[in-house]
């Protein structure tokens, strides 16, 4: 459990409550040495290796003689061989790899250090590599982001400009004009928090032979339009479920003769308006929508199902090893209802502490399970289904 009243090293000695009150979604904060001795989680070669994998989202962004180019992965060795080895001011480039937390346990652990922000807001851990001068140019994001410096250095420029006009025709969002208001040269372990829509520009600075790697911990803020359209889709599914259908048919015993048979009368319009107004939703339905929607995996996420296992064997292994969420799994909860990768399950009050531990910390240890005695069969059956689907794994010994 996070204690919001403890000063946190990762926040430069302020408490999570102070951070939320004064900075979150409001203004930038630079924290020098937020993670002491942080050297990064993977080497440039390992990052390039990830970018060559089929299921990994990656991009190479190049600035060639002032013109921007973006190429999407998966890449192969030749793609990297074609990039300049030595820093070239006429050809700058960077490699960006999304959702590194889905592929690297250390990435998921790093995200755990940001548990003072709800998981419902989390997007992913993106890692970038750039030789001297490389970067994605001046831009703004719609996200809250913590930019943690790994190896090498980066010069961050920020601007509170309101002119957010973009270079036309560029394959990525580059600000047409950028006025630097403040700049910082960050090094390994430094952390820069930026609220959404704040213009920024990170330029890689090589430190001797060590090129720049930056770890972006991004928190998504869904657009209101996206929430509304997704919710209406959810409500459509809800209304189509057995027992939820709206009763009755359209009634017009009061029909009067119309001058134009093709006209939709004002009487019909107002009757249907009143019918549609009877569609109501409760906070419970909104909670169920948020749980399924926000835990839904992104379209490119594929789980590897586990080998079939009998229920008794599953139960035995659960008691022996405990269980963890797969790196790609997203688990959220509201009250007694738990959501894993877009699927929901209600449990009795007795089991909520155990499942809350799994959702909050992505792991339940054998000792956590032992406190509860025998697990009820419906819960075992659900965990077994999720295990077979590849959403859960037994803890390694
Ligand atoms: C990066 O190039 O790693 C930083 C991305 C950003 O500015 O959001
Ligand atoms: Co950015």
Coordinates of C-alpha atoms and ligand atoms in Angstrom, one line a residue:
X1 CA 0.0 0.0 0.0
X2 CA 1.4 3.4 -0.9
X3 CA 1.8 5.9 2.0
X4 CA 1.0 9.2 0.5
X5 CA 2.5 11.0 3.4
X6 CA 6.0 9.6 3.0
X7 CA 8.6 11.7 1.1
X8 CA 9.5 9.8 -2.0
X9 CA 13.1 9.8 -3.5
X10 CA 11.6 9.3 -7.0
X11 CA 9.7 12.6 -6.5
X12 CA 12.8 14.4 -5.1
X13 CA 11.7 14.2 -1.5
X14 CA 8.1 15.4 -1.8
X15 CA 5.2 13.2 -1.0
X16 CA 2.9 11.7 -3.6
X17 CA 0.1 13.9 -2.2
X18 CA 2.2 17.0 -2.7
X19 CA 3.1 15.9 -6.2
X20 CA -0.6 15.3 -7.1
X21 CA -1.7 18.6 -5.5
X22 CA 1.0 20.9 -7.1
X23 CA 2.3 19.2 -10.3
X24 CA 0.1 16.4 -11.7
X25 CA -1.7 17.6 -14.8
X26 CA -0.6 21.1 -13.9
X27 CA 3.1 21.9 -14.3
X28 CA 6.5 20.3 -15.0
X29 CA 8.9 19.0 -12.3
X30 CA 12.5 18.1 -12.8
X31 CA 13.8 15.6 -10.2
X32 CA 17.6 15.2 -10.2
X33 CA 18.8 11.8 -9.2
X34 CA 15.3 10.4 -8.8
X35 CA 16.6 6.9 -9.1
X36 CA 20.2 6.8 -7.8
X37 CA 22.6 4.6 -9.9
X38 CA 20.0 4.1 -12.6
X39 CA 21.9 2.8 -15.6
X40 CA 18.9 1.8 -17.7
X41 CA 17.1 -1.6 -18.1
X42 CA 18.5 -2.7 -21.4
X43 CA 21.4 -2.0 -23.9
X44 CA 20.9 -0.2 -27.2
X45 CA 21.5 -3.7 -28.9
X46 CA 18.8 -5.3 -26.8
X47 CA 16.4 -2.4 -27.7
X48 CA 17.2 -2.8 -31.4
X49 CA 16.6 -6.6 -30.9
X50 CA 13.1 -5.9 -29.5
X51 CA 12.4 -3.5 -32.5
X52 CA 13.0 -6.5 -34.8
X53 CA 10.3 -8.6 -33.1
X54 CA 7.0 -9.1 -34.9
X55 CA 4.7 -8.2 -32.0
X56 CA 6.7 -5.2 -30.8
X57 CA 5.6 -1.6 -31.8
X58 CA 8.6 0.4 -32.8
X59 CA 9.5 3.5 -34.9
X60 CA 12.6 5.0 -36.3
X61 CA 12.3 8.8 -36.6
X62 CA 14.9 10.5 -38.9
X63 CA 15.6 14.2 -39.6
X64 CA 17.4 14.3 -42.9
X65 CA 18.4 17.8 -44.0
X66 CA 15.7 19.3 -42.0
X67 CA 12.9 17.0 -43.2
X68 CA 11.2 14.5 -40.9
X69 CA 10.7 10.8 -41.7
X70 CA 9.1 8.0 -39.6
X71 CA 9.4 4.3 -40.4
X72 CA 7.5 1.7 -38.4
X73 CA 8.9 -1.7 -37.3
X74 CA 9.5 -4.6 -37.2
X75 CA 13.0 -3.8 -38.4
X76 CA 15.8 -6.0 -39.5
X77 CA 19.6 -5.5 -39.3
X78 CA 19.8 -3.8 -42.7
X79 CA 17.5 -1.0 -41.5
X80 CA 20.0 -0.2 -38.7
X81 CA 23.0 -0.7 -41.0
X82 CA 21.6 2.1 -43.2
X83 CA 21.6 4.7 -40.4
X84 CA 24.7 6.8 -39.9
X85 CA 27.0 5.3 -37.3
X86 CA 28.7 8.6 -36.3
X87 CA 26.7 11.7 -35.4
X88 CA 25.7 13.6 -38.5
X89 CA 24.0 16.9 -38.2
X90 CA 22.4 16.4 -41.7
X91 CA 21.0 13.0 -40.7
X92 CA 19.8 12.6 -37.1
X93 CA 17.8 9.7 -35.9
X94 CA 16.2 7.9 -33.0
X95 CA 14.6 4.5 -32.3
X96 CA 11.5 4.4 -30.1
X97 CA 10.0 1.1 -28.8
X98 CA 6.6 1.1 -27.2
X99 CA 5.3 -1.1 -24.3
X100 CA 8.7 -2.4 -23.2
X101 CA 6.9 -3.3 -19.9
X102 CA 5.2 -6.1 -21.9
X103 CA 8.4 -7.7 -22.8
X104 CA 10.8 -6.9 -19.9
X105 CA 10.0 -7.8 -16.3
X106 CA 12.3 -5.0 -15.2
X107 CA 10.1 -2.6 -17.2
X108 CA 7.0 -3.7 -15.3
X109 CA 8.9 -3.3 -12.0
X110 CA 9.9 0.2 -13.0
X111 CA 6.3 1.1 -13.6
X112 CA 5.6 -0.2 -10.0
X113 CA 7.6 2.8 -8.7
X114 CA 4.8 5.0 -10.2
X115 CA 2.1 3.3 -8.2
X116 CA 1.1 6.7 -6.8
X117 CA -0.8 7.2 -10.1
X118 CA -3.8 4.8 -10.7
X119 CA -3.2 2.0 -13.1
X120 CA -6.4 3.0 -14.9
X121 CA -4.4 6.0 -16.2
X122 CA -1.3 4.0 -17.2
X123 CA -0.4 3.7 -20.9
X124 CA 3.0 2.1 -21.2
X125 CA 6.8 2.3 -20.9
X126 CA 8.4 3.6 -24.1
X127 CA 12.2 3.4 -24.5
X128 CA 14.2 5.5 -26.9
X129 CA 17.7 5.3 -28.2
X130 CA 19.4 8.2 -30.0
X131 CA 22.9 9.1 -31.0
X132 CA 24.1 12.7 -30.4
X133 CA 21.6 15.2 -31.7
X134 CA 18.7 12.7 -32.3
X135 CA 15.2 13.0 -31.1
X136 CA 11.6 13.3 -32.2
X137 CA 11.7 17.1 -32.5
X138 CA 9.7 19.9 -30.8
X139 CA 6.2 18.6 -30.0
X140 CA 3.6 18.3 -27.3
X141 CA 1.8 15.1 -26.1
X142 CA -1.8 14.6 -24.9
X143 CA -0.3 12.5 -22.1
X144 CA 1.1 13.0 -18.7
X145 CA 4.6 11.6 -18.9
X146 CA 7.6 10.9 -16.7
X147 CA 10.8 11.0 -18.7
X148 CA 13.5 9.0 -16.9
X149 CA 17.0 9.3 -18.3
X150 CA 19.0 6.1 -18.7
X151 CA 22.5 6.1 -20.2
X152 CA 23.9 9.2 -21.8
X153 CA 22.4 12.6 -21.5
X154 CA 19.5 14.6 -23.0
X155 CA 19.0 18.3 -23.3
X156 CA 15.3 19.0 -22.5
X157 CA 13.8 22.2 -23.7
X158 CA 10.3 23.2 -22.6
X159 CA 8.0 26.0 -23.5
X160 CA 4.7 27.3 -22.2
X161 CA 3.8 28.6 -25.6
X162 CA 0.2 28.6 -26.7
X163 CA 1.0 28.4 -30.4
X164 CA 0.7 24.7 -31.0
X165 CA 0.5 24.9 -34.8
X166 CA 2.2 21.9 -36.4
X167 CA 4.5 21.5 -39.5
X168 CA 2.2 20.6 -42.3
X169 CA 2.7 17.3 -44.1
X170 CA 5.2 15.9 -41.6
X171 CA 4.8 12.2 -40.7
X172 CA 4.8 13.1 -37.0
X173 CA 3.6 16.0 -35.0
X174 CA 6.3 18.7 -35.1
X175 CA 5.7 22.2 -33.7
X176 CA 6.1 24.9 -36.4
X177 CA 7.6 27.3 -33.9
X178 CA 9.3 26.5 -30.6
X179 CA 10.3 29.1 -28.1
X180 CA 12.5 27.7 -25.4
X181 CA 11.5 29.0 -21.9
X182 CA 13.6 26.6 -19.9
X183 CA 16.2 24.0 -20.5
X184 CA 17.9 21.3 -18.5
X185 CA 20.7 18.8 -19.3
X186 CA 19.6 15.6 -17.6
X187 CA 21.7 12.5 -16.9
X188 CA 21.2 8.9 -15.7
X189 CA 18.6 8.7 -13.0
X190 CA 17.1 12.2 -13.5
X191 CA 13.4 12.4 -14.0
X192 CA 11.3 15.0 -15.8
X193 CA 7.6 15.1 -15.3
X194 CA 5.6 16.9 -18.0
X195 CA 1.8 17.5 -18.0
X196 CA -0.2 17.1 -21.2
X197 CA 0.0 19.8 -23.9
X198 CA 3.3 21.3 -22.7
X199 CA 5.6 21.9 -25.6
X200 CA 8.9 20.1 -25.2
X201 CA 12.0 19.0 -27.2
X202 CA 14.5 16.4 -26.1
X203 CA 17.8 16.4 -27.9
X204 CA 20.1 13.4 -27.3
X205 CA 23.6 14.3 -26.0
X206 CA 26.2 11.5 -26.1
X207 CA 28.3 11.2 -23.1
X208 CA 31.7 10.1 -24.5
X209 CA 30.9 6.9 -26.4
X210 CA 27.6 6.4 -24.6
X211 CA 24.5 7.4 -26.6
X212 CA 21.3 8.6 -25.0
X213 CA 18.5 6.3 -23.8
X214 CA 15.3 7.7 -22.3
X215 CA 12.5 5.8 -20.5
X216 CA 9.1 7.4 -20.9
X217 CA 6.4 6.4 -18.5
X218 CA 3.2 7.5 -20.1
X219 CA -0.2 8.0 -18.6
X220 CA -3.1 8.2 -21.0
X221 CA -6.0 10.6 -20.6
X222 CA -8.9 9.3 -22.7
X223 CA -10.6 11.9 -24.9
X224 CA -14.1 12.7 -23.8
X225 CA -15.3 11.8 -27.3
X226 CA -13.6 8.4 -27.0
X227 CA -15.2 7.7 -23.6
X228 CA -18.6 8.6 -25.0
X229 CA -18.5 6.5 -28.1
X230 CA -17.0 3.5 -26.2
X231 CA -19.6 3.9 -23.5
X232 CA -22.5 4.0 -26.0
X233 CA -21.1 0.8 -27.6
X234 CA -20.9 -0.8 -24.1
X235 CA -24.5 0.3 -23.4
X236 CA -25.7 -1.2 -26.7
X237 CA -24.2 -4.6 -25.7
X238 CA -25.7 -4.2 -22.2
X239 CA -29.2 -3.5 -23.6
X240 CA -28.9 -6.5 -25.9
X241 CA -28.2 -8.9 -23.0
X242 CA -31.0 -11.1 -21.9
X243 CA -33.2 -9.5 -19.3
X244 CA -32.0 -6.0 -20.1
X245 CA -34.1 -5.3 -23.2
X246 CA -36.4 -2.2 -23.0
X247 CA -40.0 -3.3 -22.8
X248 CA -42.9 -2.5 -25.2
X249 CA -43.3 -1.4 -28.8
X250 CA -44.0 2.0 -30.4
X251 CA -47.6 2.9 -29.8
X252 CA -49.7 5.3 -31.8
X253 CA -53.4 4.7 -31.0
X254 CA -53.7 8.5 -31.3
X255 CA -52.6 8.6 -34.9
X256 CA -54.3 11.3 -36.9
X257 CA -54.5 11.7 -40.7
X258 CA -51.3 13.3 -42.2
X259 CA -51.3 15.6 -45.2
X260 CA -48.1 13.9 -46.4
X261 CA -47.7 10.1 -45.9
X262 CA -43.9 10.4 -46.4
X263 CA -43.5 12.9 -43.5
X264 CA -42.2 11.8 -40.2
X265 CA -44.6 13.7 -37.9
X266 CA -43.6 15.8 -35.0
X267 CA -45.8 13.5 -32.8
X268 CA -43.6 10.5 -33.8
X269 CA -40.4 12.4 -33.2
X270 CA -41.5 13.5 -29.7
X271 CA -42.8 10.0 -28.8
X272 CA -39.4 8.4 -29.8
X273 CA -37.5 11.2 -28.0
X274 CA -39.4 10.2 -24.9
X275 CA -38.7 6.5 -25.4
X276 CA -35.0 7.2 -25.8
X277 CA -35.0 9.3 -22.7
X278 CA -36.0 6.2 -20.7
X279 CA -32.5 4.7 -21.4
X280 CA -30.8 5.3 -18.1
X281 CA -27.5 4.2 -16.7
X282 CA -26.2 3.9 -13.1
X283 CA -22.8 4.5 -11.7
X284 CA -22.5 0.7 -11.4
X285 CA -22.9 0.4 -15.2
X286 CA -20.3 3.2 -15.7
X287 CA -18.0 1.4 -13.3
X288 CA -18.4 -1.9 -15.3
X289 CA -17.8 0.1 -18.5
X290 CA -14.6 1.6 -17.2
X291 CA -13.3 -1.7 -15.8
X292 CA -13.8 -3.6 -19.1
X293 CA -12.7 -0.7 -21.3
X294 CA -9.6 0.4 -19.4
X295 CA -8.4 -3.1 -18.9
X296 CA -9.0 -4.1 -22.5
X297 CA -5.6 -5.0 -24.2
X298 CA -4.6 -2.8 -27.2
X299 CA -5.3 -4.3 -30.6
X300 CA -1.8 -5.5 -31.1
X301 CA -1.5 -7.4 -27.8
X302 CA -1.5 -11.2 -28.2
X303 CA -1.4 -13.5 -25.2
X304 CA 0.3 -16.9 -25.3
X305 CA -2.1 -19.5 -23.9
X306 CA -0.7 -21.9 -21.3
X307 CA -0.8 -25.6 -21.8
X308 CA -4.0 -27.3 -20.6
X309 CA -4.0 -28.2 -16.9
X310 CA -6.6 -30.0 -14.8
X311 CA -8.4 -27.9 -12.1
X312 CA -6.9 -30.0 -9.2
X313 CA -3.4 -29.6 -10.7
X314 CA -3.9 -25.9 -11.1
X315 CA -5.1 -25.6 -7.5
X316 CA -2.1 -27.5 -6.3
X317 CA 0.4 -25.3 -8.3
X318 CA -1.4 -22.1 -7.1
X319 CA -0.9 -23.2 -3.5
X320 CA 2.7 -24.2 -4.1
X321 CA 3.9 -21.2 -6.2
X322 CA 1.5 -18.3 -6.0
X323 CA 0.6 -16.4 -9.1
X324 CA 1.5 -13.3 -11.1
X325 CA -0.1 -11.3 -13.9
X326 CA 1.4 -11.8 -17.3
X327 CA 3.5 -8.8 -18.3
X328 CA 0.8 -7.8 -20.9
X329 CA -2.1 -8.2 -18.5
X330 CA -4.0 -5.2 -17.1
X331 CA -6.0 -5.8 -14.0
X332 CA -8.3 -3.2 -12.4
X333 CA -11.1 -3.3 -9.8
X334 CA -14.1 -1.4 -8.5
X335 CA -15.4 -2.6 -5.1
X336 CA -15.9 -6.4 -5.4
X337 CA -15.7 -6.5 -9.2
X338 CA -12.4 -7.3 -10.9
X339 CA -11.5 -6.7 -14.5
X340 CA -8.7 -8.6 -16.3
X341 CA -7.9 -7.8 -19.9
X342 CA -11.5 -6.7 -20.6
X343 CA -13.1 -9.6 -18.8
X344 CA -15.0 -9.2 -15.5
X345 CA -15.5 -11.3 -12.3
X346 CA -17.4 -10.5 -9.1
X347 CA -16.1 -12.1 -6.0
X348 CA -17.4 -12.3 -2.4
X349 CA -16.0 -9.9 0.1
X350 CA -13.8 -12.6 1.6
X351 CA -11.7 -12.8 -1.5
X352 CA -11.4 -9.2 -2.5
X353 CA -8.2 -8.5 -0.4
X354 CA -6.4 -11.3 -2.2
X355 CA -7.4 -10.1 -5.7
X356 CA -6.7 -6.5 -4.8
X357 CA -3.1 -7.5 -4.0
X358 CA -2.9 -9.2 -7.4
X359 CA -4.3 -6.1 -9.2
X360 CA -2.2 -3.6 -7.2
X361 CA 1.1 -5.4 -7.2
X362 CA 0.7 -7.9 -10.1
X363 CA 1.6 -10.8 -7.8
X364 CA 0.2 -13.0 -5.0
X365 CA 2.7 -14.9 -3.0
X366 CA 2.1 -18.3 -1.5
X367 CA 2.0 -16.7 2.0
X368 CA -0.8 -14.3 0.8
X369 CA -2.9 -17.3 -0.3
X370 CA -2.1 -19.4 2.7
X371 CA -3.8 -16.8 5.0
X372 CA -7.1 -17.5 3.3
X373 CA -7.2 -21.3 3.5
X374 CA -9.0 -23.2 0.8
X375 CA -10.0 -21.0 -2.2
X376 CA -13.7 -21.3 -3.2
X377 CA -14.3 -23.3 -6.3
X378 CA -15.8 -20.5 -8.5
X379 CA -12.7 -18.4 -7.9
X380 CA -10.4 -21.2 -8.7
X381 CA -12.3 -21.9 -11.9
X382 CA -12.0 -18.3 -13.0
X383 CA -8.3 -18.1 -12.2
X384 CA -7.8 -21.4 -14.0
X385 CA -9.6 -20.0 -17.2
X386 CA -7.4 -16.9 -17.0
X387 CA -4.3 -19.0 -16.5
X388 CA -5.1 -21.1 -19.6
X389 CA -5.7 -17.9 -21.6
X390 CA -2.1 -16.8 -20.7
X391 CA -3.2 -13.9 -18.5
X392 CA -1.6 -15.4 -15.4
X393 CA 1.5 -17.3 -14.6
X394 CA 2.8 -19.3 -11.6
X395 CA 5.5 -17.4 -9.7
X396 CA 8.9 -18.7 -10.5
X397 CA 10.7 -20.3 -7.6
Ligands
LIG1 C1 12.2 10.5 -26.5 O1 12.7 10.7 -27.6 O2 12.5 9.5 -25.8 C2 11.2 11.4 -25.8 C3 9.9 11.3 -26.4 C4 9.1 12.5 -26.0 O3 9.6 13.7 -26.1 O4 7.9 12.4 -25.6
LIG2 CO1 6.9 14.0 -25.9

